[in-house]
Amino acid sequence: MFNKNFKKFALIAIAVFALALAGCASDGGNGGEETGSIGEQLDYTITGIDAGAGVVRSAEEAVEDYGLEYTVQTSSGAAMTQALGDAIANEEPIIVTGWNPHWKFAAYDLKYLDDPKGSFGEAEDIHTIARAGLSEDLPEAYQILDNFYWEGSDMEDVMVLVNEGGEPADVAREWVDNNQDKVAEWTDGVDAVDGAEINVAYVAWDSEIASTNVIGTVLSDMGYDVTLTQVENGPMWEAVASGQTDAIVAAWLPGTHGDHYDKYESEFEDLGANLEGARIGLIVPAYMDINSIEDLVE
Ligand code: PBE
């Protein structure tokens, strides 16, 4: 009897002691990764995307401008959103190079870090750029590209469905079918063609996968034989400047791609904004206890 009770007592004592230890670790500040500055927790890493992206270059500028100890780790847009999703699932800190329009704002509770030094510029527009001579060679396509204009919410609708597993071409088909009023404005007064070839280049950013597939579907419906060519950012600009591609709908201006734009400006034709009010910056989950890039200064 005594023996049994003693065993019980000992077990309870051990359990209480273990709980007390666990309590210390979780609110005390000496357990695992939840300790130290945000920089220490993140190994001073900002999760970037592809090295050619303007937002990565701006993030590197921010590191300079604010005197941060961080490095911007490059990978891809897909790797970034994967890392963001994993961090949020575990309620861990993460800082990503991000932008909108983007499905991640529909999927997660996120915030931009304030950027008082303006490393990421102001609001941006996304422009359509045509190669030199497109208006003479493919006048109908030129007209449609010139008319192409949609809202950030339109682009996000497409992005959300692609993120949920839809094939970009199928989702674009569905969007075009469901938004014939908008598409009719882009094709208004334009004659259909009979199989002329057109190439549109883009980078595999989720936003540009959406826009390029939509404009590709519209051009295809107008009779074009459409090829969408996926490239890196620098080569995309080179391609439209040299005439290797006919057009891009992925030009983020004036800041994000301003360097590429300035380099080739005389060699292509800027057809103006196809979307207004885009933005880039450093983005964190809303549960993180920081609000400004300045909060990363140590
Ligand atoms: N982005 C999406 C691109 C432009 C479109 C913001 C990732 C960039 O940073 O170059």
CSV table of C-alpha atoms and ligand atoms in Angstrom, one decimal:
chain,number,residue,atom,x,y,z
A,1,MET,CA,0.0,0.0,0.0
A,2,PHE,CA,2.7,2.5,1.1
A,3,ASN,CA,4.8,1.4,-1.8
A,4,LYS,CA,2.0,2.0,-4.3
A,5,ASN,CA,1.2,5.5,-2.9
A,6,PHE,CA,4.8,6.4,-2.9
A,7,LYS,CA,5.1,5.4,-6.6
A,8,LYS,CA,2.1,7.5,-7.4
A,9,PHE,CA,3.5,10.5,-5.5
A,10,ALA,CA,6.8,10.1,-7.2
A,11,LEU,CA,5.2,10.1,-10.6
A,12,ILE,CA,3.1,13.2,-9.8
A,13,ALA,CA,6.2,15.0,-8.5
A,14,ILE,CA,8.1,14.2,-11.7
A,15,ALA,CA,5.2,15.4,-13.8
A,16,VAL,CA,4.9,18.6,-11.9
A,17,PHE,CA,8.6,19.2,-12.2
A,18,ALA,CA,8.6,18.6,-15.9
A,19,LEU,CA,5.6,20.9,-16.4
A,20,ALA,CA,7.4,23.6,-14.4
A,21,LEU,CA,10.5,23.2,-16.6
A,22,ALA,CA,8.4,23.4,-19.8
A,23,GLY,CA,6.7,26.6,-18.5
A,24,CYS,CA,10.1,28.2,-17.9
A,25,ALA,CA,11.2,27.4,-21.4
A,26,SER,CA,8.1,28.8,-23.1
A,27,ASP,CA,7.8,32.0,-21.3
A,28,GLY,CA,11.3,32.5,-20.2
A,29,GLY,CA,13.2,33.0,-22.8
A,30,ASN,CA,15.8,30.2,-22.7
A,31,GLY,CA,14.2,27.6,-24.9
A,32,GLY,CA,15.2,27.0,-28.5
A,33,GLU,CA,14.5,29.3,-31.4
A,34,GLU,CA,12.1,31.6,-29.7
A,35,THR,CA,14.9,33.4,-28.0
A,36,GLY,CA,17.1,36.3,-29.1
A,37,SER,CA,16.4,39.1,-31.5
A,38,ILE,CA,14.4,38.5,-34.7
A,39,GLY,CA,17.7,38.7,-36.5
A,40,GLU,CA,19.2,35.8,-34.4
A,41,GLN,CA,16.0,33.8,-34.8
A,42,LEU,CA,16.1,34.2,-38.6
A,43,ASP,CA,19.9,33.7,-38.9
A,44,TYR,CA,19.8,37.3,-40.4
A,45,THR,CA,18.2,36.0,-43.5
A,46,ILE,CA,15.5,37.6,-45.7
A,47,THR,CA,13.8,35.0,-47.8
A,48,GLY,CA,14.1,36.3,-51.4
A,49,ILE,CA,13.0,35.1,-54.8
A,50,ASP,CA,15.0,34.8,-58.1
A,51,ALA,CA,18.2,36.8,-58.2
A,52,GLY,CA,17.0,38.8,-61.2
A,53,ALA,CA,13.9,40.1,-59.6
A,54,GLY,CA,13.7,43.8,-58.9
A,55,VAL,CA,12.3,43.2,-55.4
A,56,VAL,CA,15.5,41.3,-54.5
A,57,ARG,CA,17.7,44.2,-55.8
A,58,SER,CA,15.5,46.6,-53.7
A,59,ALA,CA,15.9,44.4,-50.7
A,60,GLU,CA,19.6,44.4,-51.1
A,61,GLU,CA,19.4,48.2,-51.3
A,62,ALA,CA,17.3,48.3,-48.1
A,63,VAL,CA,20.0,46.2,-46.3
A,64,GLU,CA,22.5,49.0,-47.3
A,65,ASP,CA,20.2,51.9,-46.7
A,66,TYR,CA,19.2,50.8,-43.2
A,67,GLY,CA,22.6,49.3,-42.3
A,68,LEU,CA,21.1,45.8,-41.6
A,69,GLU,CA,23.1,42.7,-40.8
A,70,TYR,CA,20.8,40.6,-43.0
A,71,THR,CA,21.5,38.8,-46.3
A,72,VAL,CA,18.9,38.3,-48.9
A,73,GLN,CA,18.7,34.7,-49.8
A,74,THR,CA,17.8,34.1,-53.4
A,75,SER,CA,15.7,31.1,-54.7
A,76,SER,CA,12.5,31.4,-56.6
A,77,GLY,CA,9.0,32.8,-56.1
A,78,ALA,CA,7.7,29.3,-55.5
A,79,ALA,CA,10.4,28.6,-52.8
A,80,MET,CA,9.5,31.9,-51.1
A,81,THR,CA,5.8,31.1,-50.9
A,82,GLN,CA,6.6,27.6,-49.7
A,83,ALA,CA,8.9,29.0,-46.9
A,84,LEU,CA,6.2,31.6,-46.0
A,85,GLY,CA,3.5,28.9,-45.7
A,86,ASP,CA,5.8,26.6,-43.6
A,87,ALA,CA,6.7,29.4,-41.2
A,88,ILE,CA,3.1,30.4,-40.8
A,89,ALA,CA,2.0,26.8,-40.1
A,90,ASN,CA,4.5,26.8,-37.2
A,91,GLU,CA,3.9,30.4,-36.2
A,92,GLU,CA,7.6,31.1,-36.7
A,93,PRO,CA,9.1,34.4,-37.8
A,94,ILE,CA,10.0,35.0,-41.5
A,95,ILE,CA,10.7,38.0,-43.6
A,96,VAL,CA,10.1,37.7,-47.4
A,97,THR,CA,10.5,39.9,-50.4
A,98,GLY,CA,7.0,40.2,-51.5
A,99,TRP,CA,4.6,42.1,-53.7
A,100,ASN,CA,1.0,42.7,-54.5
A,101,PRO,CA,-1.2,41.8,-56.4
A,102,HIS,CA,-0.5,38.4,-54.9
A,103,TRP,CA,-2.6,35.4,-53.6
A,104,LYS,CA,-0.6,35.3,-50.4
A,105,PHE,CA,-2.7,38.2,-49.0
A,106,ALA,CA,-5.9,36.2,-49.5
A,107,ALA,CA,-4.3,33.1,-47.9
A,108,TYR,CA,-2.5,34.6,-44.9
A,109,ASP,CA,-2.7,37.5,-42.5
A,110,LEU,CA,0.4,39.6,-43.6
A,111,LYS,CA,1.8,43.1,-43.3
A,112,TYR,CA,4.3,45.1,-45.2
A,113,LEU,CA,7.1,46.5,-43.1
A,114,ASP,CA,7.2,50.3,-43.3
A,115,ASP,CA,10.0,51.6,-45.4
A,116,PRO,CA,10.7,55.2,-44.2
A,117,LYS,CA,13.8,55.4,-46.3
A,118,GLY,CA,12.0,54.5,-49.5
A,119,SER,CA,14.3,51.6,-50.6
A,120,PHE,CA,11.3,49.9,-52.3
A,121,GLY,CA,9.9,53.0,-53.9
A,122,GLU,CA,6.3,54.1,-54.1
A,123,ALA,CA,3.3,52.5,-55.6
A,124,GLU,CA,4.0,50.9,-59.0
A,125,ASP,CA,2.2,50.3,-62.2
A,126,ILE,CA,2.6,47.2,-64.4
A,127,HIS,CA,3.2,48.2,-68.0
A,128,THR,CA,2.8,46.4,-71.3
A,129,ILE,CA,5.9,46.7,-73.6
A,130,ALA,CA,5.9,46.0,-77.3
A,131,ARG,CA,8.9,45.3,-79.5
A,132,ALA,CA,9.8,47.9,-82.1
A,133,GLY,CA,7.8,47.4,-85.2
A,134,LEU,CA,4.9,45.4,-83.6
A,135,SER,CA,2.3,48.0,-84.6
A,136,GLU,CA,3.2,47.5,-88.3
A,137,ASP,CA,3.8,43.7,-88.2
A,138,LEU,CA,0.9,42.6,-86.0
A,139,PRO,CA,-1.5,45.6,-85.8
A,140,GLU,CA,-4.4,43.7,-84.3
A,141,ALA,CA,-2.3,42.2,-81.5
A,142,TYR,CA,-0.7,45.6,-80.9
A,143,GLN,CA,-4.2,47.1,-80.5
A,144,ILE,CA,-5.2,44.4,-78.0
A,145,LEU,CA,-2.0,44.7,-76.0
A,146,ASP,CA,-2.4,48.4,-76.0
A,147,ASN,CA,-6.0,48.1,-74.7
A,148,PHE,CA,-5.2,45.4,-72.1
A,149,TYR,CA,-6.0,46.8,-68.7
A,150,TRP,CA,-7.4,45.2,-65.5
A,151,GLU,CA,-7.6,45.6,-61.8
A,152,GLY,CA,-5.4,44.1,-59.1
A,153,SER,CA,-8.4,42.2,-57.9
A,154,ASP,CA,-8.8,40.6,-61.3
A,155,MET,CA,-5.2,39.5,-61.3
A,156,GLU,CA,-5.6,38.2,-57.7
A,157,ASP,CA,-8.7,36.1,-58.7
A,158,VAL,CA,-6.6,34.3,-61.3
A,159,MET,CA,-3.6,33.9,-58.9
A,160,VAL,CA,-5.8,32.4,-56.1
A,161,LEU,CA,-7.2,29.7,-58.5
A,162,VAL,CA,-3.7,28.9,-59.8
A,163,ASN,CA,-2.4,28.7,-56.2
A,164,GLU,CA,-5.3,26.3,-55.4
A,165,GLY,CA,-3.9,23.9,-58.0
A,166,GLY,CA,-5.4,25.1,-61.3
A,167,GLU,CA,-3.3,25.0,-64.5
A,168,PRO,CA,-2.5,28.6,-65.4
A,169,ALA,CA,-3.9,28.1,-69.0
A,170,ASP,CA,-7.1,26.5,-67.6
A,171,VAL,CA,-7.6,29.2,-65.0
A,172,ALA,CA,-7.0,31.9,-67.6
A,173,ARG,CA,-9.5,30.3,-69.9
A,174,GLU,CA,-12.1,30.3,-67.1
A,175,TRP,CA,-11.3,34.0,-66.2
A,176,VAL,CA,-11.7,35.1,-69.9
A,177,ASP,CA,-15.0,33.1,-70.2
A,178,ASN,CA,-16.3,34.7,-67.1
A,179,ASN,CA,-15.2,38.3,-67.9
A,180,GLN,CA,-16.2,38.7,-71.5
A,181,ASP,CA,-17.3,42.3,-70.8
A,182,LYS,CA,-13.7,43.3,-69.9
A,183,VAL,CA,-12.2,41.3,-72.7
A,184,ALA,CA,-14.6,42.9,-75.1
A,185,GLU,CA,-13.1,46.3,-74.2
A,186,TRP,CA,-9.7,45.1,-75.1
A,187,THR,CA,-10.8,43.6,-78.5
A,188,ASP,CA,-13.3,46.3,-79.4
A,189,GLY,CA,-13.1,47.1,-83.1
A,190,VAL,CA,-10.2,44.7,-83.6
A,191,ASP,CA,-10.4,42.2,-86.5
A,192,ALA,CA,-9.7,38.5,-85.9
A,193,VAL,CA,-6.6,37.1,-87.6
A,194,ASP,CA,-5.9,33.8,-89.1
A,195,GLY,CA,-3.1,32.0,-87.3
A,196,ALA,CA,-0.3,34.7,-87.2
A,197,GLU,CA,2.4,33.8,-84.7
A,198,ILE,CA,3.0,35.9,-81.6
A,199,ASN,CA,5.3,35.4,-78.7
A,200,VAL,CA,4.9,36.8,-75.3
A,201,ALA,CA,7.7,36.5,-72.7
A,202,TYR,CA,7.3,36.5,-69.0
A,203,VAL,CA,9.1,35.5,-65.7
A,204,ALA,CA,7.7,32.7,-63.5
A,205,TRP,CA,6.4,35.1,-60.9
A,206,ASP,CA,2.8,34.2,-59.8
A,207,SER,CA,1.5,37.6,-60.8
A,208,GLU,CA,3.0,37.4,-64.3
A,209,ILE,CA,2.0,33.8,-64.8
A,210,ALA,CA,-1.6,35.1,-64.3
A,211,SER,CA,-1.4,38.1,-66.6
A,212,THR,CA,0.6,36.5,-69.4
A,213,ASN,CA,-1.8,33.5,-69.5
A,214,VAL,CA,-4.8,35.8,-69.7
A,215,ILE,CA,-3.5,38.0,-72.5
A,216,GLY,CA,-2.3,34.8,-74.2
A,217,THR,CA,-5.8,33.3,-74.1
A,218,VAL,CA,-7.3,36.5,-75.5
A,219,LEU,CA,-4.8,36.7,-78.3
A,220,SER,CA,-5.4,33.0,-79.1
A,221,ASP,CA,-9.2,33.6,-79.1
A,222,MET,CA,-8.6,36.4,-81.7
A,223,GLY,CA,-6.9,33.9,-84.0
A,224,TYR,CA,-3.2,34.1,-83.1
A,225,ASP,CA,-0.9,31.2,-82.7
A,226,VAL,CA,0.4,32.1,-79.3
A,227,THR,CA,3.7,31.1,-77.6
A,228,LEU,CA,4.4,32.1,-74.0
A,229,THR,CA,8.1,31.9,-73.3
A,230,GLN,CA,9.3,31.8,-69.7
A,231,VAL,CA,12.6,33.5,-69.1
A,232,GLU,CA,14.5,35.3,-66.3
A,233,ASN,CA,13.9,39.0,-65.7
A,234,GLY,CA,17.1,40.4,-67.4
A,235,PRO,CA,16.6,38.2,-70.5
A,236,MET,CA,12.9,39.2,-70.7
A,237,TRP,CA,13.9,42.8,-71.1
A,238,GLU,CA,16.7,41.9,-73.5
A,239,ALA,CA,14.2,39.9,-75.6
A,240,VAL,CA,11.6,42.6,-76.0
A,241,ALA,CA,14.4,45.2,-76.7
A,242,SER,CA,16.0,43.0,-79.4
A,243,GLY,CA,12.7,41.8,-80.9
A,244,GLN,CA,13.2,38.2,-79.9
A,245,THR,CA,9.8,38.4,-78.2
A,246,ASP,CA,6.8,40.5,-79.4
A,247,ALA,CA,5.7,41.8,-76.1
A,248,ILE,CA,5.7,41.6,-72.3
A,249,VAL,CA,2.9,42.5,-69.9
A,250,ALA,CA,5.3,42.2,-66.9
A,251,ALA,CA,7.1,45.6,-66.7
A,252,TRP,CA,7.0,46.9,-63.1
A,253,LEU,CA,7.6,50.6,-63.2
A,254,PRO,CA,8.9,53.1,-62.4
A,255,GLY,CA,11.0,51.5,-59.7
A,256,THR,CA,11.2,47.7,-59.7
A,257,HIS,CA,12.4,47.3,-63.3
A,258,GLY,CA,13.5,50.9,-63.8
A,259,ASP,CA,17.1,49.9,-64.4
A,260,HIS,CA,16.1,47.6,-67.3
A,261,TYR,CA,13.7,50.1,-68.7
A,262,ASP,CA,16.3,52.9,-68.7
A,263,LYS,CA,18.9,50.6,-70.4
A,264,TYR,CA,16.7,49.7,-73.4
A,265,GLU,CA,14.2,52.6,-73.5
A,266,SER,CA,14.8,53.6,-77.1
A,267,GLU,CA,14.5,50.1,-78.4
A,268,PHE,CA,10.9,49.2,-77.5
A,269,GLU,CA,7.5,50.8,-77.2
A,270,ASP,CA,5.9,51.4,-73.8
A,271,LEU,CA,2.1,50.8,-74.2
A,272,GLY,CA,1.4,52.1,-70.7
A,273,ALA,CA,-0.1,50.6,-67.6
A,274,ASN,CA,-2.1,47.4,-67.7
A,275,LEU,CA,-2.6,47.5,-63.9
A,276,GLU,CA,-2.2,50.3,-61.4
A,277,GLY,CA,-1.4,50.3,-57.7
A,278,ALA,CA,1.0,47.4,-57.4
A,279,ARG,CA,3.6,47.4,-54.7
A,280,ILE,CA,6.8,45.6,-53.5
A,281,GLY,CA,8.5,45.4,-50.1
A,282,LEU,CA,9.4,43.3,-47.2
A,283,ILE,CA,6.5,41.3,-45.9
A,284,VAL,CA,6.0,39.5,-42.6
A,285,PRO,CA,3.2,37.5,-40.9
A,286,ALA,CA,0.9,39.8,-39.0
A,287,TYR,CA,1.8,38.0,-35.7
A,288,MET,CA,5.4,39.3,-35.8
A,289,ASP,CA,6.1,42.0,-33.4
A,290,ILE,CA,7.7,44.4,-35.8
A,291,ASN,CA,6.3,47.0,-38.1
A,292,SER,CA,9.1,48.8,-39.9
A,293,ILE,CA,12.4,47.9,-41.6
A,294,GLU,CA,13.9,50.1,-38.9
A,295,ASP,CA,12.9,47.5,-36.4
A,296,LEU,CA,15.5,45.2,-38.0
A,297,VAL,CA,18.4,47.5,-37.1
A,298,GLU,CA,20.4,46.1,-34.2
B,1,PBE,N1,8.0,40.8,-58.7
B,1,PBE,C1,6.8,40.5,-59.3
B,1,PBE,C2,8.8,41.2,-59.8
B,1,PBE,C3,8.0,42.0,-60.6
B,1,PBE,C4,6.7,41.3,-60.6
B,1,PBE,C5,7.7,41.9,-57.8
B,1,PBE,C6,8.5,39.7,-58.0
B,1,PBE,C7,10.2,41.8,-59.5
B,1,PBE,O1,10.5,41.9,-58.3
B,1,PBE,O2,11.0,42.0,-60.4
